[in-house]
mmCIF file of C-alpha atoms in Angstrom:
data_model
loop_
_atom_site.group_PDB
_atom_site.id
_atom_site.type_symbol
_atom_site.label_atom_id
_atom_site.label_comp_id
_atom_site.label_asym_id
_atom_site.label_seq_id
_atom_site.Cartn_x
_atom_site.Cartn_y
_atom_site.Cartn_z
ATOM 1 C CA CYS A 13 -0.067 -0.208 -0.016
ATOM 2 C CA ASP A 14 3.020 2.717 -0.127
ATOM 3 C CA HIS A 15 2.951 3.150 3.615
ATOM 4 C CA ALA A 16 6.611 1.770 3.636
ATOM 5 C CA THR A 17 9.532 1.266 2.358
ATOM 6 C CA GLY A 18 11.117 -2.491 1.623
ATOM 7 C CA LYS A 19 9.757 -5.569 0.003
ATOM 8 C CA VAL A 20 8.372 -8.288 1.535
ATOM 9 C CA ALA A 21 12.025 -10.746 1.912
ATOM 10 C CA ASP A 22 13.282 -7.442 3.954
ATOM 11 C CA TYR A 23 10.565 -7.950 6.473
ATOM 12 C CA ILE A 24 10.372 -11.590 6.581
ATOM 13 C CA ASP A 25 14.629 -12.142 6.364
ATOM 14 C CA GLU A 26 15.149 -9.442 9.350
ATOM 15 C CA ALA A 27 12.051 -11.255 11.507
ATOM 16 C CA TYR A 28 14.568 -14.722 10.417
ATOM 17 C CA LYS A 29 17.081 -12.808 11.739
ATOM 18 C CA CYS A 30 16.019 -11.058 15.062
ATOM 19 C CA GLY A 31 15.978 -14.983 15.940
ATOM 20 C CA PHE A 32 12.784 -15.603 15.093
ATOM 21 C CA LYS A 33 10.397 -18.335 14.504
ATOM 22 C CA MET A 34 6.824 -17.641 13.134
ATOM 23 C CA ILE A 35 5.606 -14.073 11.594
ATOM 24 C CA GLY A 36 2.108 -12.740 9.929
ATOM 25 C CA MET A 37 2.493 -10.250 6.643
ATOM 26 C CA SER A 38 -0.310 -8.013 7.163
ATOM 27 C CA ASP A 39 -0.012 -5.102 4.226
ATOM 28 C CA HIS A 40 -3.109 -2.982 3.310
ATOM 29 C CA GLY A 41 -5.997 -5.377 2.247
ATOM 30 C CA PRO A 42 -8.432 -4.595 -1.593
ATOM 31 C CA MET A 43 -10.853 -3.409 -0.463
ATOM 32 C CA LYS A 44 -13.570 -1.254 -2.817
ATOM 33 C CA TYR A 45 -14.972 2.439 -3.182
ATOM 34 C CA ALA A 46 -18.964 0.840 -4.337
ATOM 35 C CA PHE A 47 -18.628 -0.892 0.078
ATOM 36 C CA LEU A 48 -19.384 2.723 0.760
ATOM 37 C CA GLY A 49 -21.320 3.446 -2.008
ATOM 38 C CA LEU A 50 -19.017 5.684 -3.375
ATOM 39 C CA ASP A 51 -18.891 5.999 -6.717
ATOM 40 C CA GLU A 52 -16.297 3.715 -8.793
ATOM 41 C CA LYS A 53 -16.260 6.029 -11.473
ATOM 42 C CA GLU A 54 -15.926 9.298 -9.074
ATOM 43 C CA TYR A 55 -12.901 7.303 -6.770
ATOM 44 C CA GLY A 56 -11.287 4.480 -8.443
ATOM 45 C CA ILE A 57 -13.039 1.241 -8.159
ATOM 46 C CA TYR A 58 -9.488 0.721 -4.693
ATOM 47 C CA PHE A 59 -8.905 2.091 -1.808
ATOM 48 C CA LYS A 60 -5.549 4.592 -2.757
ATOM 49 C CA SER A 61 -4.249 3.927 0.431
ATOM 50 C CA HIS A 62 -4.815 -0.173 -0.189
ATOM 51 C CA MET A 63 -3.630 -1.942 -2.270
ATOM 52 C CA ASP A 64 -5.733 -3.120 -5.507
ATOM 53 C CA TYR A 65 -6.775 -6.500 -5.814
ATOM 54 C CA ASN A 66 -4.585 -7.493 -8.560
ATOM 55 C CA THR A 67 -1.327 -6.415 -7.256
ATOM 56 C CA PHE A 68 -2.871 -9.177 -3.761
ATOM 57 C CA LYS A 69 -3.876 -11.498 -6.083
ATOM 58 C CA ASN A 70 -0.167 -11.485 -8.552
ATOM 59 C CA LYS A 71 1.862 -9.457 -6.117
ATOM 60 C CA TYR A 72 1.023 -9.058 -2.743
ATOM 61 C CA ILE A 73 1.061 -13.156 -2.408
ATOM 62 C CA LYS A 74 3.070 -14.512 -4.751
ATOM 63 C CA ASP A 75 5.364 -12.419 -3.052
ATOM 64 C CA ILE A 76 4.493 -14.584 0.270
ATOM 65 C CA ASP A 77 4.559 -17.707 -0.870
ATOM 66 C CA LYS A 78 8.665 -17.168 -1.666
ATOM 67 C CA VAL A 79 9.516 -16.226 1.584
ATOM 68 C CA ILE A 80 7.272 -19.197 2.912
ATOM 69 C CA LYS A 81 9.053 -21.373 0.505
ATOM 70 C CA LYS A 82 12.709 -19.870 1.687
ATOM 71 C CA TYR A 83 12.233 -20.158 4.954
ATOM 72 C CA LYS A 84 10.085 -23.252 4.918
ATOM 73 C CA ASP A 85 12.092 -25.566 7.488
ATOM 74 C CA GLN A 86 13.814 -22.412 9.300
ATOM 75 C CA MET A 87 10.008 -20.343 10.476
ATOM 76 C CA ASP A 88 6.210 -20.204 9.664
ATOM 77 C CA VAL A 89 4.665 -17.488 7.574
ATOM 78 C CA LEU A 90 1.283 -16.670 8.490
ATOM 79 C CA LYS A 91 -0.186 -14.632 5.753
ATOM 80 C CA SER A 92 -2.439 -11.616 6.452
ATOM 81 C CA VAL A 93 -4.475 -8.296 5.297
ATOM 82 C CA GLU A 94 -5.176 -5.028 7.743
ATOM 83 C CA ILE A 95 -8.520 -4.745 6.673
ATOM 84 C CA GLU A 96 -11.718 -3.334 8.020
ATOM 85 C CA TYR A 97 -15.011 -4.525 8.318
ATOM 86 C CA ILE A 98 -17.772 -2.907 6.406
ATOM 87 C CA SER A 99 -21.130 -5.131 6.966
ATOM 88 C CA GLY A 100 -22.729 -6.903 4.414
ATOM 89 C CA HIS A 101 -19.461 -7.780 2.344
ATOM 90 C CA ASP A 102 -18.684 -10.741 4.682
ATOM 91 C CA ASP A 103 -18.139 -13.076 0.683
ATOM 92 C CA PHE A 104 -16.053 -10.154 -0.016
ATOM 93 C CA TYR A 105 -14.007 -11.289 3.224
ATOM 94 C CA LYS A 106 -14.496 -15.024 3.475
ATOM 95 C CA MET A 107 -12.349 -14.468 -1.174
ATOM 96 C CA LEU A 108 -9.342 -12.778 0.140
ATOM 97 C CA LEU A 109 -9.823 -15.727 3.127
ATOM 98 C CA LYS A 110 -9.048 -18.368 0.154
ATOM 99 C CA ASP A 111 -5.169 -17.139 -0.060
ATOM 100 C CA LEU A 112 -4.531 -15.549 3.747
ATOM 101 C CA ASP A 113 -4.609 -17.117 7.584
ATOM 102 C CA TYR A 114 -6.593 -14.880 8.670
ATOM 103 C CA LEU A 115 -7.519 -11.714 8.595
ATOM 104 C CA LEU A 116 -6.592 -8.437 11.404
ATOM 105 C CA LEU A 117 -9.172 -5.483 11.267
ATOM 106 C CA GLY A 118 -7.562 -1.886 11.304
ATOM 107 C CA GLN A 119 -11.207 -0.229 11.340
ATOM 108 C CA HIS A 120 -10.083 4.009 10.111
ATOM 109 C CA PHE A 121 -13.511 4.382 9.888
ATOM 110 C CA SER A 122 -16.999 2.785 9.830
ATOM 111 C CA TYR A 123 -19.615 5.484 9.289
ATOM 112 C CA VAL A 124 -23.152 5.705 11.635
ATOM 113 C CA ASN A 125 -26.088 6.950 10.803
ATOM 114 C CA GLY A 126 -24.229 7.850 6.698
ATOM 115 C CA GLU A 127 -22.084 9.694 8.360
ATOM 116 C CA GLU A 128 -18.117 8.482 8.209
ATOM 117 C CA LEU A 129 -16.618 8.371 11.385
ATOM 118 C CA ASN A 130 -12.987 8.698 10.988
ATOM 119 C CA THR A 131 -10.860 7.164 13.651
ATOM 120 C CA TYR A 132 -7.452 8.945 13.450
ATOM 121 C CA PHE A 133 -9.848 12.022 13.254
ATOM 122 C CA ASN A 134 -14.251 11.900 14.417
ATOM 123 C CA VAL A 135 -13.259 9.729 18.106
ATOM 124 C CA LYS A 136 -14.015 11.909 20.847
ATOM 125 C CA LYS A 137 -11.936 11.057 24.868
ATOM 126 C CA HIS A 138 -13.903 10.677 27.445
#
């Protein structure tokens, strides 16, 4: 999702050097703007702060599979994505899980009464 530098292998190699026996790799997973009722023509298909589905299938998963092979007898590498939960799209999450070991909830926003609640800017302290 371009929030970090380096490649999947860089992170896994470093974890191995540090003595990890298991690690889960997680990047922002693909999420459609349409899930929020937003027009794909105006916004695009996938959130710009997340990877698109083609990158997920054709690069991200393949990159993790390469390091899984490399470390198969030395360290367990689990495949994951960080993703928001949006009610009504469970089939999409199940589809992602066909390629993953788990989903990591990263709820950056939600919708309350049709209005976006951004967890970085709109959450009130009590």
